[in-house]
Short mmCIF file of C-alpha atoms and ligand atoms in Angstrom, two decimals:
data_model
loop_
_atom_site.label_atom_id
_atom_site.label_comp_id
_atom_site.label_asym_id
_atom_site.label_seq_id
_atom_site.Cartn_x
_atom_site.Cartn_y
_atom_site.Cartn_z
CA UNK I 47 -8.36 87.10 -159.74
CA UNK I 48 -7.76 84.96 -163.27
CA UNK I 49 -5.04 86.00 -165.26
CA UNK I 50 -4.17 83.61 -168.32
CA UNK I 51 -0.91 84.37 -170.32
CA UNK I 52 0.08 82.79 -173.89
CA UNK I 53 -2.08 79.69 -173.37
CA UNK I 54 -1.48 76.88 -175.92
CA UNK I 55 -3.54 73.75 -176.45
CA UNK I 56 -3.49 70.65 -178.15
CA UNK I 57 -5.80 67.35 -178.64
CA UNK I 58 -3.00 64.94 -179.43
CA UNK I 59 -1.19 66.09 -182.54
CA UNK I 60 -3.76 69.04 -183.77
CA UNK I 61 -2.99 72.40 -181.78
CA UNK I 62 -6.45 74.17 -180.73
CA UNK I 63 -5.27 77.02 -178.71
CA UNK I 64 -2.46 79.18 -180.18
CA UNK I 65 -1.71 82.10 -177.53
CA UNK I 66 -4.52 83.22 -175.10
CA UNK I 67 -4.58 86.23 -172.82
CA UNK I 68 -7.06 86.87 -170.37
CA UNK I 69 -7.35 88.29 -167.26
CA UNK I 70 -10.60 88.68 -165.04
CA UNK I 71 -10.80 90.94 -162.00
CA UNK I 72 -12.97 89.94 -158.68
CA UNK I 73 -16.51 90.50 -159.01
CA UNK I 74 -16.30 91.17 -162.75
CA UNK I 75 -18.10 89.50 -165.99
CA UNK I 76 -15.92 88.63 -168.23
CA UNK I 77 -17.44 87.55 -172.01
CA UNK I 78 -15.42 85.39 -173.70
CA UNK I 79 -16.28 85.41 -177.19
CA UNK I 80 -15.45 83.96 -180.94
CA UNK I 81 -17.66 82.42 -183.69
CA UNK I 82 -17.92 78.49 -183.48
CA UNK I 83 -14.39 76.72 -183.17
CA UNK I 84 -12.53 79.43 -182.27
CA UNK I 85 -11.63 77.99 -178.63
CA UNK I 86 -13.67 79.17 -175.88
CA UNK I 87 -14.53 75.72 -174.69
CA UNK I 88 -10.66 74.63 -175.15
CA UNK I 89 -9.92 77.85 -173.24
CA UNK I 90 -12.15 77.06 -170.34
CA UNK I 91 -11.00 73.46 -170.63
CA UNK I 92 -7.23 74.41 -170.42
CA UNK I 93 -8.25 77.10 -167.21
CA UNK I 94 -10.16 73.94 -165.41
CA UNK I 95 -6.84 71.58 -166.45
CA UNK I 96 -9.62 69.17 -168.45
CA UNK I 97 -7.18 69.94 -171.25
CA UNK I 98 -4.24 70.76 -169.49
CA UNK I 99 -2.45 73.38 -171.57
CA UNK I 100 1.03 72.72 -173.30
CA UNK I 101 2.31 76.52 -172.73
CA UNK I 102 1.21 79.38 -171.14
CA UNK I 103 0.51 79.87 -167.64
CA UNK I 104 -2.95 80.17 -165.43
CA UNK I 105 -3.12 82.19 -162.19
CA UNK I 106 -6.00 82.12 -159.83
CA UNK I 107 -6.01 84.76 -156.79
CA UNK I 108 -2.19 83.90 -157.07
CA UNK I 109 -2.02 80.48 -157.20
CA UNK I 110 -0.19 79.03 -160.36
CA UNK I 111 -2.50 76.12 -161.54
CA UNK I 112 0.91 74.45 -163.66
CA UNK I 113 0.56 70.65 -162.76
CA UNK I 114 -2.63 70.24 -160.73
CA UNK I 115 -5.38 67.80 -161.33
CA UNK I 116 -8.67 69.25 -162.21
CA UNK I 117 -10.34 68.23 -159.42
CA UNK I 118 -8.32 70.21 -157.38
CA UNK I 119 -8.42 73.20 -159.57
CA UNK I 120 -12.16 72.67 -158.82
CA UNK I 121 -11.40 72.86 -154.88
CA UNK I 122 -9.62 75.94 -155.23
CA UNK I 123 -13.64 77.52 -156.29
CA UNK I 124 -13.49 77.06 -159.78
CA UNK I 125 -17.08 76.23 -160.57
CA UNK I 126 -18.00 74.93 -163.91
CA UNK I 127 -21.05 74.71 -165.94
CA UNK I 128 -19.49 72.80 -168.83
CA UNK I 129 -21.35 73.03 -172.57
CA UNK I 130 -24.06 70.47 -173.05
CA UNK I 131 -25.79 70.65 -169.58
CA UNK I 132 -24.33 67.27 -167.67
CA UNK I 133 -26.37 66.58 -164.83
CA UNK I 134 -26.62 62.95 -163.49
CA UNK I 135 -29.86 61.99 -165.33
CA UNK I 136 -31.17 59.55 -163.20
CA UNK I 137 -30.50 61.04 -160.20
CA UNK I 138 -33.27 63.13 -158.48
CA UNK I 139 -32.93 67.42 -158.55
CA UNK I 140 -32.04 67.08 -155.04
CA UNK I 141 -29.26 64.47 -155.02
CA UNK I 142 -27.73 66.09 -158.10
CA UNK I 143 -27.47 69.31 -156.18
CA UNK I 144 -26.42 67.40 -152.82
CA UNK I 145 -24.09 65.40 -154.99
CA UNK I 146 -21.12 68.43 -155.39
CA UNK I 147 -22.56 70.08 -151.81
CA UNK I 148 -19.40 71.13 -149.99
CA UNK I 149 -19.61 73.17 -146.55
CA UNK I 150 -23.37 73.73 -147.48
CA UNK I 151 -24.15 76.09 -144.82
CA UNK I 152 -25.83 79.67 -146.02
CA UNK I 153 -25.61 80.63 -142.28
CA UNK I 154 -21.85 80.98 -143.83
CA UNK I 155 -22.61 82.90 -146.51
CA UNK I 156 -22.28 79.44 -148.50
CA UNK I 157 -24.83 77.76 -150.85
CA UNK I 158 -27.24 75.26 -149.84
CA UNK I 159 -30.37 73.21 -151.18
CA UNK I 160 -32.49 76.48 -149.75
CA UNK I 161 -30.52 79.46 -151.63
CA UNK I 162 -30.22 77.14 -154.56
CA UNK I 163 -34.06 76.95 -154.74
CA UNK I 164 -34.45 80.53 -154.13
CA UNK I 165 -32.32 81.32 -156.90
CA UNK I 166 -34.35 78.87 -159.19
CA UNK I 167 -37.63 78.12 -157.43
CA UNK I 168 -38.63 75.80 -160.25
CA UNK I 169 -36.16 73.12 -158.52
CA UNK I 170 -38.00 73.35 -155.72
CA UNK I 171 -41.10 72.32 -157.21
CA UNK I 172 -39.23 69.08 -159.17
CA UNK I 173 -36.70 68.40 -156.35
CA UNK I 174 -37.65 64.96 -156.15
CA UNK I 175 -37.65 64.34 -159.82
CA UNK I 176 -35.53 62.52 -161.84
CA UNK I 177 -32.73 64.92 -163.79
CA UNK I 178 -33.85 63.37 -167.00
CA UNK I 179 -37.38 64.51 -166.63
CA UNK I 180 -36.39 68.09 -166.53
CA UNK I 181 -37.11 70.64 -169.68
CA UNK I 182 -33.64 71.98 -171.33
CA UNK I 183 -34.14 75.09 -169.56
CA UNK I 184 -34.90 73.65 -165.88
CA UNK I 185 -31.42 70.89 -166.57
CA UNK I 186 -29.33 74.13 -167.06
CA UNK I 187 -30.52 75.43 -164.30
CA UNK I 188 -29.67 72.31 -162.24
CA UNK I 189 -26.18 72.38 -164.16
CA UNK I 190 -25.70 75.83 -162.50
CA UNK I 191 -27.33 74.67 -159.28
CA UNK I 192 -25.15 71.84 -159.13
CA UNK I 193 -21.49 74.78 -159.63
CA UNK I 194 -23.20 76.88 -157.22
CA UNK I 195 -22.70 73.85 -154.31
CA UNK I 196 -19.37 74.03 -154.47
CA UNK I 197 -19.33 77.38 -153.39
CA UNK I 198 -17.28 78.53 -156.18
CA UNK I 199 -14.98 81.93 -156.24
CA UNK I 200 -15.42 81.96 -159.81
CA UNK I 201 -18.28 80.58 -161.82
CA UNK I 202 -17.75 80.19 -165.46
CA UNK I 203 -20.65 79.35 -167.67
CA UNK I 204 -20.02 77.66 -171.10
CA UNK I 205 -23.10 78.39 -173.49
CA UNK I 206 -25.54 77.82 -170.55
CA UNK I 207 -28.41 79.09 -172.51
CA UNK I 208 -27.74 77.27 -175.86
CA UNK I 209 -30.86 76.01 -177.66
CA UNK I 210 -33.30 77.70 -174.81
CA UNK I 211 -36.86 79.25 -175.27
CA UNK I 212 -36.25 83.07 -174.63
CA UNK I 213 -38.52 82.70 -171.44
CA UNK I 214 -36.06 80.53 -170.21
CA UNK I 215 -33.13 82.17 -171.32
CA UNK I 216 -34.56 85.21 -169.30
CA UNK I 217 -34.90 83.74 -165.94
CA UNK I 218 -31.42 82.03 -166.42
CA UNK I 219 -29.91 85.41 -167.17
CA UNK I 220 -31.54 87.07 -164.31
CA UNK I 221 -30.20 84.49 -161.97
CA UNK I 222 -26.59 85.53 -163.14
CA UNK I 223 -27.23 88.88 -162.91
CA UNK I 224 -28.08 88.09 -159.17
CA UNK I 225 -25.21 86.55 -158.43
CA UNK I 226 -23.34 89.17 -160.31
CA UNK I 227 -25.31 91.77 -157.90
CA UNK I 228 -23.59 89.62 -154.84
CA UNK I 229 -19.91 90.00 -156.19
CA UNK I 230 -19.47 86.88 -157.78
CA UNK I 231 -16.93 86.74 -160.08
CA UNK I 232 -17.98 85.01 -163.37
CA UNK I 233 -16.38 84.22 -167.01
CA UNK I 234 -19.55 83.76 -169.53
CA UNK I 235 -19.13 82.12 -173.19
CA UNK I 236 -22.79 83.05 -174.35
CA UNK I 237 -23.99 83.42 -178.42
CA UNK I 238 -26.72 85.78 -177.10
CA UNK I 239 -24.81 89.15 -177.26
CA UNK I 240 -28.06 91.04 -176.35
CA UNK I 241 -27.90 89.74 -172.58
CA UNK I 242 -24.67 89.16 -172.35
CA UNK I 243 -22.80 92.91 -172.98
CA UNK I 244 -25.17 94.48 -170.45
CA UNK I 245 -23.99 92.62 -167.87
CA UNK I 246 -20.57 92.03 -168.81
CA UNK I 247 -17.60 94.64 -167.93
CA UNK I 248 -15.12 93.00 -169.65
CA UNK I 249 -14.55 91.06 -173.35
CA UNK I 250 -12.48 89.09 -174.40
CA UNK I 251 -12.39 88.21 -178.33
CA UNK I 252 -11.06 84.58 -180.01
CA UNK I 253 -10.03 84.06 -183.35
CA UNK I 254 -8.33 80.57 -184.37
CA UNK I 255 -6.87 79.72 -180.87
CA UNK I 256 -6.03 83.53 -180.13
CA UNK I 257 -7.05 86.54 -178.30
CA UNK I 258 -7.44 89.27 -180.43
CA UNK I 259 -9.10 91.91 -179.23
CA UNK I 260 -9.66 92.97 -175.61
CA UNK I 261 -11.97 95.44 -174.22
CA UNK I 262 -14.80 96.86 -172.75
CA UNK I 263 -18.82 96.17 -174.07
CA UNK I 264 -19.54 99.12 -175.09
CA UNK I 265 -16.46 99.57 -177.12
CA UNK I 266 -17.37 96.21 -178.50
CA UNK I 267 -21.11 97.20 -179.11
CA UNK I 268 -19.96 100.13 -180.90
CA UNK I 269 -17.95 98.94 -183.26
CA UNK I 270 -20.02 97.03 -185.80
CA UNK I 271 -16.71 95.91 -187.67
CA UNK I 272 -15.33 94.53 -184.88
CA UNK I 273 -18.46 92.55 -184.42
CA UNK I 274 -18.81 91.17 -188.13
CA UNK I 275 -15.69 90.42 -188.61
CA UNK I 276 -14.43 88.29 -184.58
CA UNK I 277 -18.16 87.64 -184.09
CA UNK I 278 -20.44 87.40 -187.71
CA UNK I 279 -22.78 89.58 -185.93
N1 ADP T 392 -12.00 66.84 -178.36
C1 ADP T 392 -11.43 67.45 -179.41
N2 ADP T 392 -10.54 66.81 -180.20
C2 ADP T 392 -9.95 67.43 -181.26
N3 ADP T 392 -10.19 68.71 -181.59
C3 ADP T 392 -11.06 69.41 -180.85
C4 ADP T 392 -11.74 68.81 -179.73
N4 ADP T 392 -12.54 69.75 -179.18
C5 ADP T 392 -12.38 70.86 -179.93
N5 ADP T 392 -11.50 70.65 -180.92
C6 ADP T 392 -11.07 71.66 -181.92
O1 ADP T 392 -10.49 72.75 -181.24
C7 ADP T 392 -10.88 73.97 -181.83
C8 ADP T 392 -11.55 74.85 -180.78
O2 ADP T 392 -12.77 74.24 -180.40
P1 ADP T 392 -13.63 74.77 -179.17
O3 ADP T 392 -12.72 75.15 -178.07
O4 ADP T 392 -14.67 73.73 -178.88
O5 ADP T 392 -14.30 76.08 -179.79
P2 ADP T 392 -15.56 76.94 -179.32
O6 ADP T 392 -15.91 76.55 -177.92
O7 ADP T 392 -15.11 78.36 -179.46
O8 ADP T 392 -16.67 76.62 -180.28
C9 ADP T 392 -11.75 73.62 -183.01
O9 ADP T 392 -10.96 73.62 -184.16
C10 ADP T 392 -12.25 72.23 -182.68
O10 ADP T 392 -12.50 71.50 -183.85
MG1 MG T 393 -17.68 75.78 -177.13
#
């Protein structure tokens, strides 16, 4: 479904991605992993054309993404939940979530307000609050509300449980194992190896701007070399 191929990046003069392969199939996790700086974010950046990538090539369900503007990678079903949480702060739960709404209709198998709220109930209860009064925990879940509205093909989650309470953590990772149960297809960049390699069937490994290793989680999990030296685990 994604297939990335010798991906290099740049922010102005200084060259962040050096040569990244990756390749996702539908209705797979993939982990994409690397200590801090390594480029998962400039990875994910360069797939959404944020960053658009020097070299290297994207593919999505066939499509070559050379040249397009991010929004319309977005329209293709790229959903993002960038790092940092943005949601519109001042902006109620509901109008952040109606805000990216396109062909809301779950009769359609599509997402609405209602499977939204299912997913994360506590949005229900604060849907007419203001983003900025939301805990950490309940403005990721609104950040991954707000990717789920544009019905994406392919959700990809950037560190969407950074700096949570484990509670919280929890219930976020049980609502991407649900959509993982539905066939969504979904590229995760998550420190927390301990949720993530259950649920993932596929890593991917950074190192300074490359893929270096490839494989599945359990291979990963039992190699404890592997994992100290691409991971400081
Ligand atoms: N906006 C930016 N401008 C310049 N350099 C950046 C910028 N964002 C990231 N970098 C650099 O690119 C490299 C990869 O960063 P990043 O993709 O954010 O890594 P990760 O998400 O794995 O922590 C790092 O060396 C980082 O300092
Ligand atoms: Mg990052």
């Amino acid at each position: 479904m994604l297939t990335v191929s010798g991906l290099e990046t740049f922010y102005g003069p200084s060259q962040a991605l050096f040569g990244v392969d990756l390749s996702l199939q539908q209705g797979q996790v993939l982990a994409l992993m690397g200590r801090n700086g390594m480029g998962k974010t400039t990875t994910i950046r360069s797939i959404m054309r944020l960053t658009p990538p020097k070299r290297g090539t994207v593919h999505f369900s066939g499509q070559d993404l050379a040249g397009l503007q991010a929004f319309r990678v977005a329209r293709l079903g790229l959903g993002l939940v960038p790092e940092g949480r943005r949601v519109f702060a001042p902006l109620s739960v509901e109008e952040n979530l109606r805000a990216t709404a396109r062909d809301a209709d779950d009769t359609a198998g599509g997402w609405s307000l209602k499977r939204v709220y299912a997913l994360f109930p506590r949005l229900r209860e604060r849907a007419g609050q203001a983003a900025r009064t939301l805990s950490g925990g309940e403005q990721q879940m609104l950040a991954v509300g707000r990717a789920l509205m544009t019905n994406p093909r392919l959700l990809i989650l950037d560190e969407a449980t950074e700096g949570l309470a484990p509670l919280i953590r929890a219930e976020i990772w049980s609502a991407i194992a649900a959509l993982k149960a539905e066939g969504l297809s979904i590229l995760v960049v998550d420190k927390h190896l301990k949720d993530l390699l259950p649920l993932a069937d596929a890593c991917v490994v950074l190192e300074k701007g490359r893929s270096v290793w490839a494989g599945s989680p359990q291979a990963l999990q039992a190699d404890a070399a592997l994992q100290h030296r691409y991971l400081g685990v």
